[in-house]
């Protein structure tokens, strides 16, 4: 007798598999085509005319594009670092303490997540226009306005992730640590922090993804002179799509994936320790 | 949980950096825009806060109100489409084998690691008049034409490429494409927790797969469905990049208008008023959600 | 429900493999109409898989299942004349009790006018009159189970499947529900197939019990036979408590065997057949008498001393260490208040039993 699927083996139903396949094609085909045609030896960029690295060379010699590219990465790294630290601290405060205006504070923390990005973008733009753009400052301080904006919408996400992790923490572990003579700081350093670590890595990863993924906040907080990758590409796209844009985009995709893989590998040893 | 008074120093160390950041770089800018919405333009860059409601009246004029209405519609249709596309995906992932599950989840999330602008841009190449869909269709068309010519029915008229880009449909496709993971993940999370025996009980009692789906799966996955709808609907409502790049002249949404007021048109008070109206709509949607969530739970 | 003496459920050489693992391995079994049948075994023995194949949630990888004479191979769960009470009860949390009970009628298009009275009747049958408007989260575990029962029974199935129905209840409620289930089964006259890992549950409720282990059917018998005449060591050990020693057949005259054991010496035994090689000799603890002095007559008796006592209130388990080093468990009912203190650890004593109480088991 054949091995027929049971009534709830949805993953083995043909129509569902086809649906899944179609959705993945929908999700990936545009990106794969974009990457593929960054190597296409044709301006018209639709029919395959042979492999070339010309557009990467062109992108490399496009100084503003490279500058924008580096800026975007630097912003992502700084914003991730700051978001992870202050997000984790807020998570600890919310997890550990009662205080009078807590529900209000939690509501305010959720705001950057729930309101439309464009509202936050124009608000930050108005704000920096009022207090002055940091464009006169030396690099990388000139990126401060964008970085500040990225932290403002990233760190509440970090706080959520870390707090979710802390929910599973048994506070009697801290009490045991203090009972054995550890100070508040030692207890945090040796007991609480190691437990938090997967949450910190996951939160940091999310912050970096959000920062690299962002267009709207960056678009509004770039100021008159700062070059960032999304803004640069946006103006190039408005002029018309060129394979050069494909090449630069491919590079950003690759870098994002590499950074994410590194972050995941960093998380691995911790899992082995727990196992 | 302890009172903050027991460890005031620790409490302040924990809460101050985030609290101040939120206050300075989020609340203060929002407050500023809120004030602007009651102001008037004075000179090229100056804004005088006069307490006027004129900006709100202007934002509620038929032209802009129509845009609001249209944004709501497009966001609603796109959200519904995303839900329909995503539900089978979430179902398949949550019922996949233990080895396949993380791989499928990663495949759903991976596109999200690509910049919003790049993804939108990638969509242009697929949809435009000389893009890949039309290219593929043209190939099929010419093939059929050649076939009809050889059997003596005469060739078909020349291929007319479909206008897939620069219209409202393109905007909706773009929204589905960009926000699909936002729908799949909450759906997956609830379906994953859903006790299989509820489905089995329904089948056991004589309901077919479709009845089981609508009578048992959908009501029990309500929380995930609502979360997914919110996660897609709110960004879709405020989108301006997708409508800007994929939409046509009649696809201007409220996000585009706000952006224009702050950039090209340089009418910040009007943009501020619209931006706050958009926020109020968002809050109304969120309030609706908590109403749905609390009812019969 | 006359079916001309044909079994209600016929399981013919059914197997279920998950990859290389056989969850159910070549099981054949008939269950009669109106029988209260129990599938008993440790967790992971395949009993639940077998039950789920009856319900149609799993497809056998070999063999076939007939219910009331009809092959179920291509019949989906919603078309089978069986209904199930789930271990978690699976009472739909988003429906009222009445909606839950009515669900199975509604989805097959029973007219609304007919549903109401039948729901009332079903709720009355499980003693939940007046609970129709409640929501499942307002019910206790026992009440939720009654809803699950009513919801399944209202469909008038030919077979009711119960997957560990009592495991989530506390002890007192469990005993109450055991009696209740037997009463219900007799009242509705439906074939019940219950899966349980609790031997007391199976012994007290079922007409017949099938003991399973590692996907295999070990023994199918009425409770008394299963307890008094288990057919292998696994069954003997799983049902009730057992003193088990290994032995070797050293001689045979017809079916009269000479058996040499480790710890209980050498003796003769006739059970009407000749086992091969290694055997197990078993005696139930409650069949062992505990005495101060050596008994006279027929009894087989061994001297020893009390090694450990476990007091349970109504009875005590007393562990006696024989001079051979073998430990024998013996259960004593505490019939008078002095009984529980009659023996102390270290006291010398005798254990004794009737020769007929030996069980001879294949290894």
Tab-separated table of C-alpha atoms in Angstrom, chain B residues 101-279:
chain	number	residue	atom	x	y	z
B	101	UNK	CA	10.403	24.640	9.022
B	102	UNK	CA	13.455	26.852	9.749
B	103	UNK	CA	14.437	26.773	6.085
B	104	UNK	CA	11.006	27.870	4.908
B	105	UNK	CA	10.849	30.566	7.598
B	106	UNK	CA	14.251	31.865	6.520
B	107	UNK	CA	13.082	31.944	2.912
B	108	UNK	CA	10.101	34.055	3.963
B	109	UNK	CA	12.237	36.483	5.995
B	110	UNK	CA	15.260	36.710	3.695
B	111	UNK	CA	13.841	39.274	1.226
B	112	UNK	CA	13.218	41.520	4.217
B	113	UNK	CA	16.992	41.809	4.590
B	114	UNK	CA	17.112	43.663	1.317
B	115	UNK	CA	16.633	47.402	1.354
B	116	UNK	CA	13.075	48.598	0.747
B	117	UNK	CA	14.231	50.775	-2.115
B	118	UNK	CA	16.134	47.948	-3.820
B	119	UNK	CA	13.135	45.650	-3.597
B	120	UNK	CA	10.829	48.293	-5.010
B	121	UNK	CA	13.330	49.020	-7.733
B	122	UNK	CA	13.588	45.295	-8.534
B	123	UNK	CA	9.834	45.270	-9.026
B	124	UNK	CA	10.056	48.014	-11.657
B	125	UNK	CA	12.239	45.851	-13.885
B	126	UNK	CA	9.675	43.057	-13.654
B	127	UNK	CA	6.569	45.099	-14.326
B	128	UNK	CA	7.555	47.824	-16.772
B	129	UNK	CA	6.435	47.846	-20.404
B	130	UNK	CA	9.683	46.326	-21.614
B	131	UNK	CA	10.065	44.322	-18.410
B	132	UNK	CA	10.259	40.610	-17.802
B	133	UNK	CA	6.569	39.820	-17.586
B	134	UNK	CA	5.836	41.517	-20.882
B	135	UNK	CA	8.971	39.977	-22.341
B	136	UNK	CA	7.732	36.524	-21.339
B	137	UNK	CA	4.214	37.208	-22.581
B	138	UNK	CA	5.580	38.483	-25.883
B	139	UNK	CA	7.494	35.273	-26.351
B	140	UNK	CA	4.365	33.211	-25.753
B	141	UNK	CA	2.329	35.492	-28.022
B	142	UNK	CA	4.827	35.246	-30.869
B	143	UNK	CA	4.982	31.499	-30.460
B	144	UNK	CA	1.220	31.206	-30.718
B	145	UNK	CA	1.241	33.622	-33.644
B	146	UNK	CA	3.814	31.525	-35.466
B	147	UNK	CA	1.760	28.427	-34.778
B	148	UNK	CA	-1.463	29.944	-36.116
B	149	UNK	CA	0.427	31.172	-39.177
B	150	UNK	CA	1.762	27.723	-39.975
B	151	UNK	CA	-1.660	26.059	-39.705
B	152	UNK	CA	-3.007	28.680	-42.067
B	153	UNK	CA	-5.061	30.749	-39.684
B	154	UNK	CA	-2.891	33.793	-40.269
B	155	UNK	CA	-0.582	35.468	-37.801
B	156	UNK	CA	-1.931	37.279	-34.766
B	157	UNK	CA	-1.678	41.061	-34.660
B	158	UNK	CA	1.554	42.409	-33.229
B	159	UNK	CA	1.994	41.993	-29.479
B	160	UNK	CA	0.728	44.899	-27.399
B	161	UNK	CA	2.619	44.978	-24.117
B	162	UNK	CA	0.445	45.160	-21.030
B	163	UNK	CA	0.649	48.286	-18.943
B	164	UNK	CA	1.622	46.753	-15.642
B	165	UNK	CA	3.587	49.620	-14.198
B	166	UNK	CA	2.591	53.133	-13.198
B	167	UNK	CA	-0.938	52.346	-12.091
B	168	UNK	CA	-2.807	51.387	-8.915
B	169	UNK	CA	-2.469	47.663	-9.550
B	170	UNK	CA	1.302	48.032	-9.587
B	171	UNK	CA	1.122	49.824	-6.224
B	172	UNK	CA	-0.971	47.006	-4.769
B	173	UNK	CA	1.367	44.340	-6.149
B	174	UNK	CA	4.275	46.307	-4.713
B	175	UNK	CA	2.699	46.469	-1.255
B	176	UNK	CA	1.973	42.728	-1.271
B	177	UNK	CA	5.532	42.063	-2.381
B	178	UNK	CA	7.162	44.291	0.247
B	179	UNK	CA	5.003	43.458	3.268
B	180	UNK	CA	4.335	39.753	2.725
B	181	UNK	CA	6.701	38.654	5.548
B	182	UNK	CA	4.843	40.956	7.965
B	183	UNK	CA	1.694	38.938	7.323
B	184	UNK	CA	3.202	35.471	7.168
B	185	UNK	CA	5.098	35.698	10.462
B	186	UNK	CA	2.218	36.522	12.859
B	187	UNK	CA	-0.021	34.044	11.032
B	188	UNK	CA	2.650	31.402	11.352
B	189	UNK	CA	3.108	32.182	15.049
B	190	UNK	CA	-0.564	31.568	15.867
B	191	UNK	CA	-0.964	28.572	13.573
B	192	UNK	CA	2.137	27.047	15.109
B	193	UNK	CA	0.599	27.285	18.584
B	194	UNK	CA	-2.777	26.056	17.399
B	195	UNK	CA	-3.558	22.655	18.920
B	196	UNK	CA	-3.835	20.185	16.023
B	197	UNK	CA	-6.536	18.267	17.859
B	198	UNK	CA	-9.009	21.114	17.253
B	199	UNK	CA	-8.635	20.514	13.531
B	200	UNK	CA	-8.835	16.783	13.992
B	201	UNK	CA	-11.918	17.122	16.184
B	202	UNK	CA	-13.619	19.149	13.481
B	203	UNK	CA	-12.781	16.612	10.772
B	204	UNK	CA	-13.800	13.818	13.123
B	205	UNK	CA	-17.192	15.420	13.674
B	206	UNK	CA	-17.891	15.402	9.960
B	207	UNK	CA	-16.689	18.786	8.733
B	208	UNK	CA	-14.699	18.825	5.503
B	209	UNK	CA	-11.391	20.653	5.060
B	210	UNK	CA	-12.976	23.934	3.964
B	211	UNK	CA	-15.536	23.993	6.749
B	212	UNK	CA	-12.805	23.142	9.219
B	213	UNK	CA	-10.738	25.984	7.848
B	214	UNK	CA	-13.484	28.596	8.170
B	215	UNK	CA	-15.172	27.273	11.329
B	216	UNK	CA	-12.110	26.356	13.356
B	217	UNK	CA	-8.788	27.537	11.919
B	218	UNK	CA	-9.788	31.100	11.073
B	219	UNK	CA	-11.539	31.876	14.395
B	220	UNK	CA	-8.701	30.359	16.406
B	221	UNK	CA	-6.053	32.193	14.384
B	222	UNK	CA	-7.917	35.475	14.845
B	223	UNK	CA	-5.170	37.089	16.907
B	224	UNK	CA	-2.561	36.374	14.251
B	225	UNK	CA	-4.815	37.500	11.436
B	226	UNK	CA	-5.518	40.813	13.167
B	227	UNK	CA	-1.834	41.364	13.974
B	228	UNK	CA	-0.878	40.645	10.382
B	229	UNK	CA	-3.544	42.979	9.052
B	230	UNK	CA	-2.314	45.774	11.326
B	231	UNK	CA	1.335	45.157	10.442
B	232	UNK	CA	0.575	45.429	6.736
B	233	UNK	CA	-2.225	47.954	6.722
B	234	UNK	CA	-0.499	50.740	8.676
B	235	UNK	CA	2.701	50.884	6.610
B	236	UNK	CA	0.663	50.454	3.434
B	237	UNK	CA	-1.506	53.394	4.439
B	238	UNK	CA	1.533	55.619	4.940
B	239	UNK	CA	3.581	54.364	2.015
B	240	UNK	CA	5.051	56.886	-0.334
B	241	UNK	CA	8.018	55.120	-1.902
B	242	UNK	CA	6.005	52.286	-3.454
B	243	UNK	CA	3.369	54.597	-4.874
B	244	UNK	CA	6.068	57.024	-5.956
B	245	UNK	CA	8.089	54.483	-7.932
B	246	UNK	CA	5.418	52.033	-9.090
B	247	UNK	CA	2.337	54.238	-9.231
B	248	UNK	CA	1.125	56.419	-12.043
B	249	UNK	CA	-0.089	60.024	-12.007
B	250	UNK	CA	-3.383	58.914	-10.443
B	251	UNK	CA	-1.684	56.737	-7.810
B	252	UNK	CA	-0.689	59.609	-5.543
B	253	UNK	CA	-1.390	58.537	-1.974
B	254	UNK	CA	-1.482	60.539	1.202
B	255	UNK	CA	2.159	59.655	1.868
B	256	UNK	CA	3.196	61.270	-1.406
B	257	UNK	CA	1.291	64.426	-0.585
B	258	UNK	CA	2.892	64.697	2.854
B	259	UNK	CA	6.310	64.149	1.334
B	260	UNK	CA	5.668	66.849	-1.274
B	261	UNK	CA	4.565	69.351	1.351
B	262	UNK	CA	7.778	68.800	3.283
B	263	UNK	CA	10.100	68.688	0.262
B	264	UNK	CA	9.095	70.225	-3.064
B	265	UNK	CA	6.025	72.286	-2.134
B	266	UNK	CA	7.598	73.484	1.084
B	267	UNK	CA	4.293	73.887	2.890
B	268	UNK	CA	5.229	72.392	6.232
B	269	UNK	CA	2.167	73.442	8.206
B	270	UNK	CA	-0.145	71.664	5.746
B	271	UNK	CA	2.154	68.614	5.668
B	272	UNK	CA	2.221	68.603	9.466
B	273	UNK	CA	-1.573	68.685	9.678
B	274	UNK	CA	-1.860	65.822	7.188
B	275	UNK	CA	0.798	63.852	8.963
B	276	UNK	CA	-1.167	64.143	12.215
B	277	UNK	CA	-4.428	63.233	10.519
B	278	UNK	CA	-2.667	60.105	9.241
B	279	UNK	CA	-1.519	59.350	12.788
